[in-house]
Coordinates of C-alpha atoms in Angstrom, one line a residue:
Chain N
M1 CA 1.1 6.9 -19.8
S2 CA 3.5 9.3 -21.3
Y3 CA 2.2 10.1 -24.8
K4 CA 5.4 12.1 -25.4
V5 CA 7.9 10.8 -27.8
D6 CA 10.7 9.3 -25.7
H7 CA 13.8 8.3 -27.5
E8 CA 14.8 5.8 -24.8
Y9 CA 12.4 3.2 -26.2
D10 CA 10.5 2.2 -29.3
Y11 CA 7.5 0.8 -27.5
L12 CA 5.9 1.1 -24.1
F13 CA 3.8 -1.8 -23.0
K14 CA 1.6 -1.7 -19.9
V15 CA 1.4 -5.1 -18.1
V16 CA -0.6 -6.0 -15.0
L17 CA 0.4 -8.6 -12.4
I18 CA -2.6 -10.3 -11.0
G19 CA -3.6 -13.4 -9.0
D20 CA -4.5 -14.3 -5.4
S21 CA -2.9 -12.8 -2.4
G22 CA 0.4 -14.4 -1.4
V23 CA 1.3 -16.2 -4.6
G24 CA 4.4 -14.1 -5.1
K25 CA 3.5 -11.3 -7.5
S26 CA 5.6 -8.6 -5.8
N27 CA 8.6 -10.9 -5.7
I28 CA 8.2 -11.8 -9.4
L29 CA 8.2 -8.1 -10.1
S30 CA 11.2 -7.3 -8.0
R31 CA 13.0 -10.3 -9.6
F32 CA 12.3 -9.1 -13.0
T33 CA 12.9 -5.4 -12.6
R34 CA 15.7 -5.3 -9.9
N35 CA 16.8 -9.0 -9.8
E36 CA 15.9 -9.0 -6.1
F37 CA 13.9 -11.4 -3.9
C38 CA 12.7 -10.4 -0.5
L39 CA 11.9 -13.1 2.0
E40 CA 10.4 -10.5 4.4
S41 CA 8.1 -8.8 1.9
K42 CA 5.0 -7.1 3.2
S43 CA 1.6 -7.7 1.6
T44 CA 0.9 -5.2 -1.2
I45 CA -1.6 -2.5 -0.3
G46 CA -3.2 -1.0 -3.4
V47 CA -0.9 -0.9 -6.4
E48 CA 2.9 -0.8 -7.0
F49 CA 4.7 0.1 -10.1
A50 CA 8.1 -0.8 -11.8
T51 CA 9.6 -0.8 -15.2
R52 CA 12.2 -2.5 -17.2
T53 CA 13.5 -1.9 -20.7
L54 CA 14.6 -4.8 -22.9
Q55 CA 15.2 -5.7 -26.5
V56 CA 12.6 -7.5 -28.5
E57 CA 13.6 -8.3 -32.1
G58 CA 15.9 -5.4 -32.2
K59 CA 13.4 -2.9 -30.8
T60 CA 13.7 -1.3 -27.4
V61 CA 10.6 -2.2 -25.4
K62 CA 9.8 -0.7 -22.1
A63 CA 7.6 -2.8 -19.9
Q64 CA 5.6 -0.8 -17.4
I65 CA 4.4 -3.2 -14.8
W66 CA 1.6 -2.7 -12.3
D67 CA 1.6 -5.0 -9.3
T68 CA -1.8 -5.2 -7.6
A69 CA -3.0 -6.2 -4.2
G70 CA -4.4 -9.8 -4.5
Q71 CA -7.2 -9.7 -2.0
E72 CA -10.6 -9.7 -3.6
R73 CA -11.8 -6.6 -1.9
Y74 CA -9.0 -4.6 -3.4
R75 CA -10.3 -5.2 -6.9
A76 CA -12.4 -2.0 -6.2
I77 CA -9.1 -0.1 -6.7
T78 CA -7.0 -2.5 -8.8
S79 CA -9.4 -3.3 -11.6
A80 CA -9.1 0.3 -12.9
Y81 CA -5.5 -0.6 -13.7
Y82 CA -6.5 -3.3 -16.2
R83 CA -7.6 -0.6 -18.5
G84 CA -5.1 0.1 -21.2
A85 CA -3.0 -3.0 -20.3
V86 CA -1.8 -5.0 -23.2
G87 CA -0.4 -7.8 -21.2
A88 CA -1.2 -9.7 -18.0
L89 CA 0.8 -12.1 -15.9
L90 CA -1.7 -14.1 -14.0
V91 CA 0.1 -15.8 -11.1
Y92 CA -1.0 -18.8 -8.9
D93 CA 1.0 -20.7 -6.3
I94 CA 1.7 -24.3 -7.3
T95 CA 1.5 -25.3 -3.6
K96 CA -2.0 -23.8 -3.1
R97 CA -4.7 -25.4 -5.1
Q98 CA -7.2 -22.6 -4.3
T99 CA -5.0 -20.0 -6.0
F100 CA -5.1 -22.2 -9.2
D101 CA -8.9 -22.8 -8.9
N102 CA -9.3 -19.0 -8.8
V103 CA -7.6 -18.5 -12.1
Q104 CA -11.0 -18.6 -13.8
R105 CA -12.2 -15.8 -11.6
W106 CA -9.2 -13.7 -12.6
L107 CA -9.8 -14.4 -16.2
R108 CA -13.4 -13.2 -15.8
E109 CA -12.0 -10.0 -14.1
L110 CA -9.8 -9.4 -17.1
R111 CA -12.7 -10.0 -19.5
D112 CA -14.8 -7.5 -17.6
H113 CA -12.2 -4.8 -17.2
A114 CA -9.3 -5.2 -19.7
D115 CA -8.9 -4.9 -23.4
S116 CA -10.3 -8.0 -25.2
N117 CA -7.1 -8.9 -27.0
I118 CA -4.8 -8.6 -23.9
V119 CA -2.0 -11.1 -24.0
I120 CA -2.2 -13.3 -20.9
M121 CA 0.5 -15.5 -19.5
M122 CA -0.4 -17.8 -16.6
A123 CA 2.5 -18.4 -14.2
G124 CA 2.6 -21.2 -11.6
N125 CA 5.0 -19.7 -9.1
K126 CA 7.0 -21.2 -6.3
S127 CA 8.3 -24.1 -8.4
D128 CA 11.1 -24.3 -6.0
L129 CA 8.6 -25.9 -3.5
N130 CA 8.1 -28.9 -5.7
H131 CA 7.8 -31.2 -2.7
L132 CA 4.7 -29.3 -1.6
R133 CA 3.1 -29.2 -5.0
A134 CA -0.7 -29.1 -5.1
V135 CA -1.2 -28.3 -8.8
S136 CA 0.2 -30.6 -11.4
T137 CA 1.9 -29.1 -14.5
E138 CA -0.4 -31.1 -16.7
D139 CA -3.6 -29.6 -15.0
A140 CA -2.2 -26.2 -15.6
Q141 CA -1.2 -26.9 -19.1
S142 CA -4.6 -28.2 -20.1
L143 CA -6.3 -25.1 -18.5
A144 CA -3.9 -22.9 -20.4
E145 CA -4.7 -24.6 -23.7
K146 CA -8.4 -24.5 -23.0
E147 CA -8.3 -20.8 -22.2
G148 CA -5.7 -19.9 -24.9
L149 CA -3.1 -18.7 -22.4
S150 CA 0.6 -19.0 -22.5
F151 CA 1.9 -20.9 -19.5
L152 CA 5.1 -21.3 -17.5
E153 CA 6.1 -22.5 -14.1
T154 CA 8.3 -19.9 -12.3
S155 CA 10.3 -19.4 -9.2
A156 CA 10.9 -15.8 -8.1
L157 CA 13.2 -17.2 -5.4
E158 CA 15.4 -19.1 -7.8
A159 CA 15.0 -16.7 -10.6
Y160 CA 13.6 -19.5 -12.7
N161 CA 11.5 -18.6 -15.8
V162 CA 10.7 -15.1 -14.6
E163 CA 12.6 -13.5 -17.3
K164 CA 11.2 -15.9 -19.8
A165 CA 7.6 -15.3 -18.7
F166 CA 7.9 -11.5 -19.3
Q167 CA 9.8 -11.9 -22.5
T168 CA 7.1 -14.2 -23.8
I169 CA 4.4 -11.7 -23.0
L170 CA 6.3 -8.8 -24.5
F171 CA 7.3 -10.8 -27.6
D172 CA 3.6 -11.7 -28.1
I173 CA 2.4 -8.2 -27.7
Y174 CA 5.1 -6.9 -30.0
H175 CA 4.0 -9.3 -32.7
I176 CA 0.4 -8.3 -32.4
I177 CA 1.3 -4.6 -32.5
S178 CA 3.7 -4.9 -35.4
K179 CA 1.1 -6.9 -37.4
K180 CA -1.4 -4.2 -36.7
A181 CA 1.0 -1.5 -37.7
L182 CA 1.7 -3.3 -41.0
A183 CA -2.0 -3.5 -41.6
T184 CA -2.5 0.1 -40.9
Q185 CA 0.4 1.0 -43.1
E186 CA -1.0 -1.0 -46.0
A187 CA -4.5 0.5 -45.5
S188 CA -3.2 4.0 -45.4
S189 CA -0.8 3.6 -48.3
T190 CA -3.7 2.5 -50.6
S191 CA -5.7 5.5 -49.6
V192 CA -3.0 8.1 -49.8
P193 CA -3.8 10.5 -52.7
H194 CA -1.2 11.0 -55.4
G195 CA 1.6 13.4 -54.7
T196 CA 1.5 13.1 -50.9
T197 CA 4.8 12.4 -49.4
I198 CA 4.7 9.7 -46.7
N199 CA 7.0 10.8 -44.0
V200 CA 8.6 7.6 -42.9
S201 CA 10.5 9.0 -40.0
N202 CA 7.4 10.4 -38.5
M203 CA 5.6 7.2 -38.8
S204 CA 8.3 5.3 -37.1
S205 CA 8.4 7.6 -34.2
N206 CA 4.7 7.4 -33.9
T207 CA 4.9 3.7 -33.4
G208 CA 6.4 4.4 -30.0
N209 CA 3.3 5.9 -28.6
K210 CA 0.3 4.3 -30.3
A211 CA -2.8 4.7 -28.3
C212 CA -3.4 1.0 -28.3
C213 CA -0.2 0.0 -26.6
S214 CA 1.2 2.8 -24.7
N215 CA -1.4 3.9 -22.2
Chain U
M1 CA 3.5 -24.7 3.3
E2 CA 6.0 -21.9 3.3
K3 CA 7.6 -23.4 6.3
K4 CA 10.8 -24.4 4.6
R5 CA 11.5 -20.9 3.3
I6 CA 10.6 -19.0 6.5
D7 CA 12.1 -21.4 9.0
D8 CA 15.4 -21.4 7.2
Y9 CA 15.6 -17.7 7.7
E10 CA 14.2 -17.5 11.2
P11 CA 16.6 -15.9 13.6
G12 CA 17.8 -18.3 16.2
P13 CA 18.7 -16.5 19.4
L14 CA 17.7 -12.9 20.1
P15 CA 19.4 -10.5 17.8
S16 CA 21.9 -8.1 19.3
P17 CA 20.2 -4.9 20.4
R18 CA 22.6 -3.0 18.1
A19 CA 20.9 -4.4 15.1
L20 CA 17.6 -2.9 16.2
D21 CA 16.5 0.7 16.2
R22 CA 14.8 2.1 19.3
F23 CA 11.4 0.9 18.2
G24 CA 12.5 -2.7 17.7
F25 CA 12.8 -2.7 13.9
F26 CA 15.9 -4.3 12.3
K27 CA 18.1 -1.6 11.0
Q28 CA 18.1 -1.4 7.2
D29 CA 21.8 -0.7 6.8
V30 CA 23.9 -1.0 9.9
S31 CA 27.0 0.3 8.2
A32 CA 25.4 3.6 7.4
S33 CA 27.2 5.3 10.3
D34 CA 26.4 8.7 9.0
S35 CA 22.7 8.5 9.6
S36 CA 23.0 6.6 12.8
V37 CA 25.1 9.4 14.3
K38 CA 22.3 11.8 13.2
N39 CA 19.7 9.5 14.8
R40 CA 21.7 9.4 17.9
S41 CA 21.8 13.1 18.5
A42 CA 18.2 13.4 17.5
Y43 CA 17.4 10.7 20.1
E44 CA 19.3 12.5 22.8
Y45 CA 17.5 15.7 22.1
E46 CA 14.2 14.0 22.2
R47 CA 15.1 12.3 25.5
I48 CA 15.8 15.6 27.3
R49 CA 12.8 17.2 25.8
G50 CA 10.9 14.0 26.7
E51 CA 11.7 14.0 30.4
R52 CA 10.1 17.4 30.9
S53 CA 7.2 16.5 28.9
V54 CA 6.6 13.2 30.7
R55 CA 6.2 15.1 34.0
K56 CA 3.6 17.4 32.5
W57 CA 1.8 14.5 30.9
R58 CA 1.6 12.5 34.1
K59 CA 0.0 15.4 35.8
M60 CA -2.4 15.8 33.0
I61 CA -3.7 12.3 32.9
G62 CA -3.5 11.4 36.6
V63 CA -3.1 7.9 38.0
G64 CA -4.1 5.4 35.3
G65 CA -5.9 8.1 33.4
S66 CA -8.2 9.2 36.3
D67 CA -7.8 12.9 35.7
W68 CA -7.9 12.8 31.9
K69 CA -11.5 13.6 31.1
H70 CA -11.6 16.4 33.6
Y71 CA -8.5 17.9 32.1
V72 CA -9.7 17.6 28.5
R73 CA -12.9 19.4 29.4
R74 CA -11.2 22.2 31.1
K75 CA -8.3 22.7 28.7
P76 CA -8.9 21.1 25.3
H77 CA -6.5 23.5 23.6
V78 CA -3.6 22.6 25.9
V79 CA -4.3 18.9 25.2
K80 CA -4.3 19.5 21.5
R81 CA -1.1 21.5 21.6
R82 CA 0.7 18.9 23.7
I83 CA -0.5 16.0 21.5
R84 CA 0.7 17.8 18.4
K85 CA 4.2 18.0 20.0
G86 CA 4.1 14.2 20.5
I87 CA 2.9 12.0 23.3
P88 CA 5.9 10.7 25.3
D89 CA 6.6 7.1 24.2
C90 CA 6.3 5.6 27.7
L91 CA 2.7 7.0 28.0
R92 CA 1.6 6.6 24.4
G93 CA -0.3 3.3 24.9
L94 CA -2.3 4.7 27.7
V95 CA -3.0 8.0 26.2
W96 CA -4.0 6.5 22.9
Q97 CA -6.6 4.5 24.7
L98 CA -7.9 7.5 26.5
I99 CA -8.2 9.8 23.4
S100 CA -9.6 7.2 21.1
G101 CA -12.5 6.2 23.4
S102 CA -11.3 2.6 23.5
R103 CA -10.8 2.5 27.2
D104 CA -14.6 3.1 27.7
L105 CA -15.5 0.4 25.2
L106 CA -13.3 -2.0 27.0
L107 CA -14.9 -1.2 30.4
M108 CA -18.4 -1.5 28.9
N109 CA -17.7 -4.9 27.3
P110 CA -16.0 -7.2 29.9
G111 CA -15.2 -10.6 28.6
V112 CA -16.3 -9.9 25.0
Y113 CA -12.8 -10.0 23.6
E114 CA -12.1 -13.4 25.2
Q115 CA -15.3 -14.8 23.8
L116 CA -14.4 -13.6 20.3
V117 CA -10.9 -15.0 20.4
I118 CA -11.6 -18.4 22.0
Y119 CA -15.1 -19.5 21.0
E120 CA -15.9 -18.0 17.7
T121 CA -14.6 -19.0 14.3
S122 CA -14.0 -16.8 11.3
T123 CA -14.1 -17.4 7.6
S124 CA -11.1 -15.1 7.3
E125 CA -8.8 -17.2 9.4
L126 CA -6.7 -18.5 6.5
D127 CA -6.4 -15.0 5.0
I128 CA -5.2 -13.7 8.3
I129 CA -2.6 -16.4 8.7
R130 CA -1.3 -15.8 5.2
D131 CA -0.6 -12.2 6.0
I132 CA 0.7 -12.6 9.6
S133 CA 4.4 -13.0 8.6
R134 CA 4.0 -10.2 6.0
T135 CA 3.1 -7.6 8.6
F136 CA 6.0 -5.6 10.0
P137 CA 8.3 -8.5 9.0
S138 CA 11.3 -6.4 10.0
H139 CA 10.2 -5.8 13.6
V140 CA 11.6 -8.1 16.3
F141 CA 8.2 -8.6 17.9
F142 CA 6.5 -9.8 14.8
R143 CA 9.4 -11.6 13.1
Q144 CA 9.4 -14.9 15.0
R145 CA 7.2 -17.5 13.5
H146 CA 4.4 -18.3 15.9
G147 CA 6.0 -16.0 18.4
P148 CA 4.0 -13.9 20.8
G149 CA 3.9 -11.0 18.4
Q150 CA 2.4 -13.1 15.6
R151 CA 0.0 -14.8 17.9
S152 CA -1.4 -11.5 19.3
L153 CA -1.7 -10.1 15.8
Y154 CA -3.6 -13.1 14.7
N155 CA -5.9 -13.0 17.7
V156 CA -6.8 -9.3 17.3
L157 CA -7.5 -9.6 13.6
K158 CA -9.5 -12.8 14.0
A159 CA -11.5 -11.3 16.9
Y160 CA -12.3 -8.2 14.7
S161 CA -13.3 -10.3 11.7
V162 CA -15.8 -12.1 14.0
F163 CA -16.9 -8.9 15.7
D164 CA -17.8 -7.4 12.4
R165 CA -18.4 -10.0 9.7
N166 CA -19.2 -7.3 7.1
V167 CA -15.6 -6.0 7.3
G168 CA -14.1 -9.4 8.2
Y169 CA -10.4 -9.1 7.5
V170 CA -8.9 -6.9 4.9
Q171 CA -5.2 -6.4 4.1
G172 CA -3.9 -3.3 5.7
M173 CA -5.8 -3.9 9.0
G174 CA -2.8 -5.9 10.1
F175 CA -0.6 -2.8 10.1
L176 CA -3.1 -0.9 12.3
A177 CA -3.3 -3.8 14.7
G178 CA 0.5 -4.4 14.6
L179 CA 1.2 -0.7 15.4
L180 CA -1.2 -0.8 18.3
L181 CA 0.2 -4.1 19.7
L182 CA 3.6 -2.5 20.1
Y183 CA 2.0 -0.2 22.7
M184 CA -0.8 -2.2 24.4
S185 CA -2.2 -5.6 25.2
E186 CA -4.2 -7.6 22.7
E187 CA -7.5 -6.7 24.3
D188 CA -6.7 -3.0 24.4
A189 CA -5.6 -3.1 20.8
F190 CA -8.8 -4.8 19.8
W191 CA -11.0 -2.2 21.4
L192 CA -8.9 0.6 19.9
L193 CA -9.5 -1.0 16.5
V194 CA -13.2 -1.1 17.2
A195 CA -13.2 2.5 18.4
L196 CA -11.6 3.6 15.1
L197 CA -13.6 1.5 12.7
K198 CA -16.9 2.0 14.4
G199 CA -16.3 5.7 15.2
A200 CA -16.2 6.1 19.0
V201 CA -14.9 9.6 18.8
H202 CA -14.5 10.5 15.1
A203 CA -16.3 9.4 11.9
P204 CA -16.2 5.6 11.6
M205 CA -13.4 4.3 9.4
E206 CA -14.9 1.0 8.5
G207 CA -15.6 2.3 5.0
L208 CA -11.9 1.9 4.3
Y209 CA -12.3 -1.8 4.4
L210 CA -15.9 -2.6 3.4
A211 CA -16.7 -4.1 0.0
G212 CA -15.9 -1.6 -2.7
L213 CA -13.6 0.3 -0.3
P214 CA -16.0 3.2 -0.5
L215 CA -14.1 5.4 2.0
V216 CA -10.8 4.9 0.2
Q217 CA -12.4 6.1 -3.0
Q218 CA -13.9 9.1 -1.2
Y219 CA -10.7 10.1 0.5
L220 CA -8.7 9.8 -2.7
S221 CA -11.1 11.9 -4.6
Q222 CA -11.1 14.5 -1.9
F223 CA -7.3 14.5 -1.7
E224 CA -7.0 15.0 -5.4
Q225 CA -9.3 18.0 -5.2
L226 CA -7.4 19.5 -2.2
V227 CA -4.1 19.1 -4.2
R228 CA -5.6 21.0 -7.0
E229 CA -6.7 23.8 -4.7
H230 CA -3.7 24.0 -2.4
L231 CA -1.0 23.2 -5.0
P232 CA -2.5 24.2 -8.3
K233 CA 0.8 23.9 -10.3
L234 CA 1.4 20.4 -9.0
G235 CA -2.2 19.5 -9.5
E236 CA -1.9 20.5 -13.1
H237 CA 1.3 18.6 -13.5
F238 CA -0.3 15.5 -12.0
S239 CA -3.1 15.6 -14.5
E240 CA -0.7 16.2 -17.4
E241 CA 1.4 13.2 -16.3
M242 CA -1.8 11.2 -15.5
I243 CA -0.9 10.7 -11.9
N244 CA -3.8 9.6 -9.9
P245 CA -3.8 9.6 -6.1
S246 CA -4.7 5.9 -6.0
M247 CA -1.2 5.3 -7.4
Y248 CA 0.5 6.7 -4.3
A249 CA -1.9 7.6 -1.5
S250 CA -4.2 4.6 -1.0
Q251 CA -1.7 3.2 1.5
W252 CA -1.7 6.5 3.4
F253 CA -5.3 6.3 4.1
I254 CA -5.8 2.5 4.4
T255 CA -3.0 2.1 7.0
V256 CA -2.8 5.7 8.3
F257 CA 0.9 6.0 7.2
S258 CA 1.9 2.8 9.1
Y259 CA 2.7 0.7 6.1
S260 CA 5.8 2.2 4.7
F261 CA 6.6 5.4 6.6
P262 CA 9.4 5.7 9.1
F263 CA 8.0 4.5 12.4
H264 CA 8.9 7.6 14.5
L265 CA 6.9 9.7 12.0
A266 CA 4.0 7.2 11.9
L267 CA 3.7 7.4 15.7
R268 CA 3.6 11.2 15.7
I269 CA 1.0 11.1 13.0
W270 CA -1.0 8.6 15.1
D271 CA -0.9 10.8 18.1
V272 CA -2.7 13.5 16.3
F273 CA -4.8 11.2 14.2
L274 CA -6.4 9.6 17.3
Y275 CA -7.2 13.0 18.8
E276 CA -8.1 15.0 15.8
G277 CA -9.3 12.4 13.3
V278 CA -8.5 11.6 9.7
K279 CA -7.9 15.2 8.5
I280 CA -4.3 14.9 9.7
V281 CA -3.8 12.2 7.0
F282 CA -4.9 14.7 4.4
K283 CA -2.7 17.4 6.0
V284 CA 0.4 15.3 6.2
G285 CA -0.2 14.2 2.6
L286 CA -0.4 17.8 1.4
A287 CA 2.5 18.8 3.5
L288 CA 4.7 16.1 1.9
L289 CA 3.7 17.3 -1.6
M290 CA 4.2 20.9 -0.5
Y291 CA 7.7 20.2 0.9
C292 CA 8.8 18.4 -2.2
H293 CA 6.8 20.6 -4.6
D294 CA 9.6 22.2 -6.6
D295 CA 11.2 18.8 -7.3
L296 CA 7.9 17.1 -8.1
V297 CA 6.7 19.6 -10.7
K298 CA 9.8 18.9 -12.8
L299 CA 9.5 15.1 -12.9
P300 CA 8.0 13.0 -15.6
F301 CA 5.5 10.2 -14.9
E302 CA 7.8 7.4 -13.8
K303 CA 10.2 9.4 -11.8
L304 CA 7.3 11.3 -10.3
L305 CA 5.6 8.1 -9.1
H306 CA 8.9 6.9 -7.7
A307 CA 9.4 10.1 -5.8
L308 CA 5.8 9.9 -4.4
K309 CA 6.6 6.6 -2.9
N310 CA 10.1 7.5 -1.7
F311 CA 10.2 10.9 0.0
P312 CA 13.6 12.2 1.0
E313 CA 14.8 11.7 4.5
D314 CA 14.5 15.3 5.5
A315 CA 10.8 15.3 4.5
M316 CA 10.4 12.4 6.9
N317 CA 11.5 14.4 9.9
P318 CA 8.4 14.8 12.1
D319 CA 9.6 18.2 13.4
T320 CA 9.8 19.4 9.8
I321 CA 6.7 17.9 8.2
L322 CA 4.2 18.1 11.1
P323 CA 4.4 21.8 11.7
L324 CA 3.9 22.3 8.0
A325 CA 1.0 19.9 8.1
Y326 CA -0.6 21.8 11.0
S327 CA -0.3 25.1 9.1
I328 CA -2.5 23.8 6.3
K329 CA -6.2 24.6 7.0
I330 CA -8.6 22.2 5.4
S331 CA -11.3 21.3 7.9
K332 CA -14.0 23.4 6.4
R333 CA -13.2 22.6 2.8
L334 CA -13.0 18.9 3.6
E335 CA -16.5 19.0 5.1
E336 CA -17.8 20.7 2.0
L337 CA -16.1 18.1 -0.2
T338 CA -17.6 15.3 1.8
Q339 CA -21.0 16.7 1.3
E340 CA -20.4 17.2 -2.4
Y341 CA -19.0 13.7 -2.7
E342 CA -22.1 12.2 -1.0
K343 CA -24.4 14.1 -3.3
N344 CA -22.5 13.2 -6.5
G345 CA -21.9 9.8 -8.0
K346 CA -19.2 8.8 -5.6
V347 CA -17.1 6.0 -7.2
V348 CA -17.7 7.3 -10.7
Q349 CA -15.3 10.2 -10.3
S350 CA -12.3 8.2 -9.5
E351 CA -13.0 5.7 -12.3
E352 CA -13.4 8.4 -14.8
H353 CA -10.0 9.7 -14.0
L354 CA -8.3 6.4 -14.7
E355 CA -10.3 5.9 -17.8
K356 CA -8.0 8.5 -19.4
H357 CA -5.1 6.1 -19.2

């Protein structure tokens, strides 16, 4: 969104929160964006939205996060929001095996609707309920390796690893983007005809709203 | 599994009545004396106005609703006008059943609800249980784990998921059922849900919950068009900022404003909704945008989206927003748009819009 140059940030990254219903997506979002956890939260209907700005390697990065309803039938609405997303936090509940078994189906959803090089972090949420654990960390780790995902166990309730999960996603996206930017710069500098002034300040402001990462 | 978390926070004895508003919701901020004073005087005013209106209403419906049909046939416009002013809270449950056609369904199907609740099993049972404590969690009736509110809610939703296995259970239905259960018995609430989704009086609403959510897509696309026609400047601003109605209005349609709107406003909308049909949802939606128009047209994407999910308190006053909603004429245009939508590619439109993102 917002193609306009905004001096509040250098980059704008769209991230989607997905995973089965009841795994804690909305509370992960409220923990990350407002440092709040709500025990009496309602189930999400449709999509919700929040942002947070943070620093990644000296750059100001704004994360624009879309929280989606988890129930399968809602994908009719929510899958449209995968488009343009450069990151995804795929959440399951460590106390509910089914929500972990469904990770594959969510990955398929992303493959069908999202950008092919979207950065995906898998989060096993509710790690505070360790005594009710139904998914071992090892199982999750091996799935993450097999699918090439980052992985963390989180607890929105205890504010454990939520920050880190998002930071990792944003860091990874930033690295992909900055590599691409470098490649583009090199490519363009070789093709620039003699006598053309390369306006560096323009270029740096453009990085803030690249089509690939900002919408 | 979530036992530990929830039980820890379960209220022990009944909360003091001062912690609840008059509908049974826990007050958000008890210390906000300012707004409670305002609510109090509004409440008094409503009470006095209410007493007069209750007498009129009792005459109109007769004992147990016996005169209702006769009255509606003779004076439909009086009925419409009175409903728009708000059904008295003490008669709401009964009147809702009369105007929605659910009373007739109940009488025609004795014993069916019991059969569905007791003897049938549903594949949605776990999904329903998962959401029970997440439906009106701040209401005293639904807050207690396994309490009567949660049990009724479960029964109604389970019964419906068996009654119509194509719809089953979809998130959002719980808010409809929950709202109804605050005004009637389980069985009555169930039949009212049937009347709405199967279309006893108005067009069936089940498309809001069927696979693909076809009716949600249709309503959102129609709403977007109506915004462009009634509020062209705002419509233009929305497309510039890439605001799509699915970002803010899906809840309006899926739960008929019961998900996040102040309860007293939701009830007034439901009064009209049950009598006049879904067009009131469009009208209230447009009225909200109209009321906040001059602020909304100035806001950039993020602030705009925030504003669309958090309307100011004065916009939430039923006596402000409803008259504005009634003044917006859309019936004919809405019909045309429905026909156009049915002719065209349906889902394609809404997806194309998001494609731009």
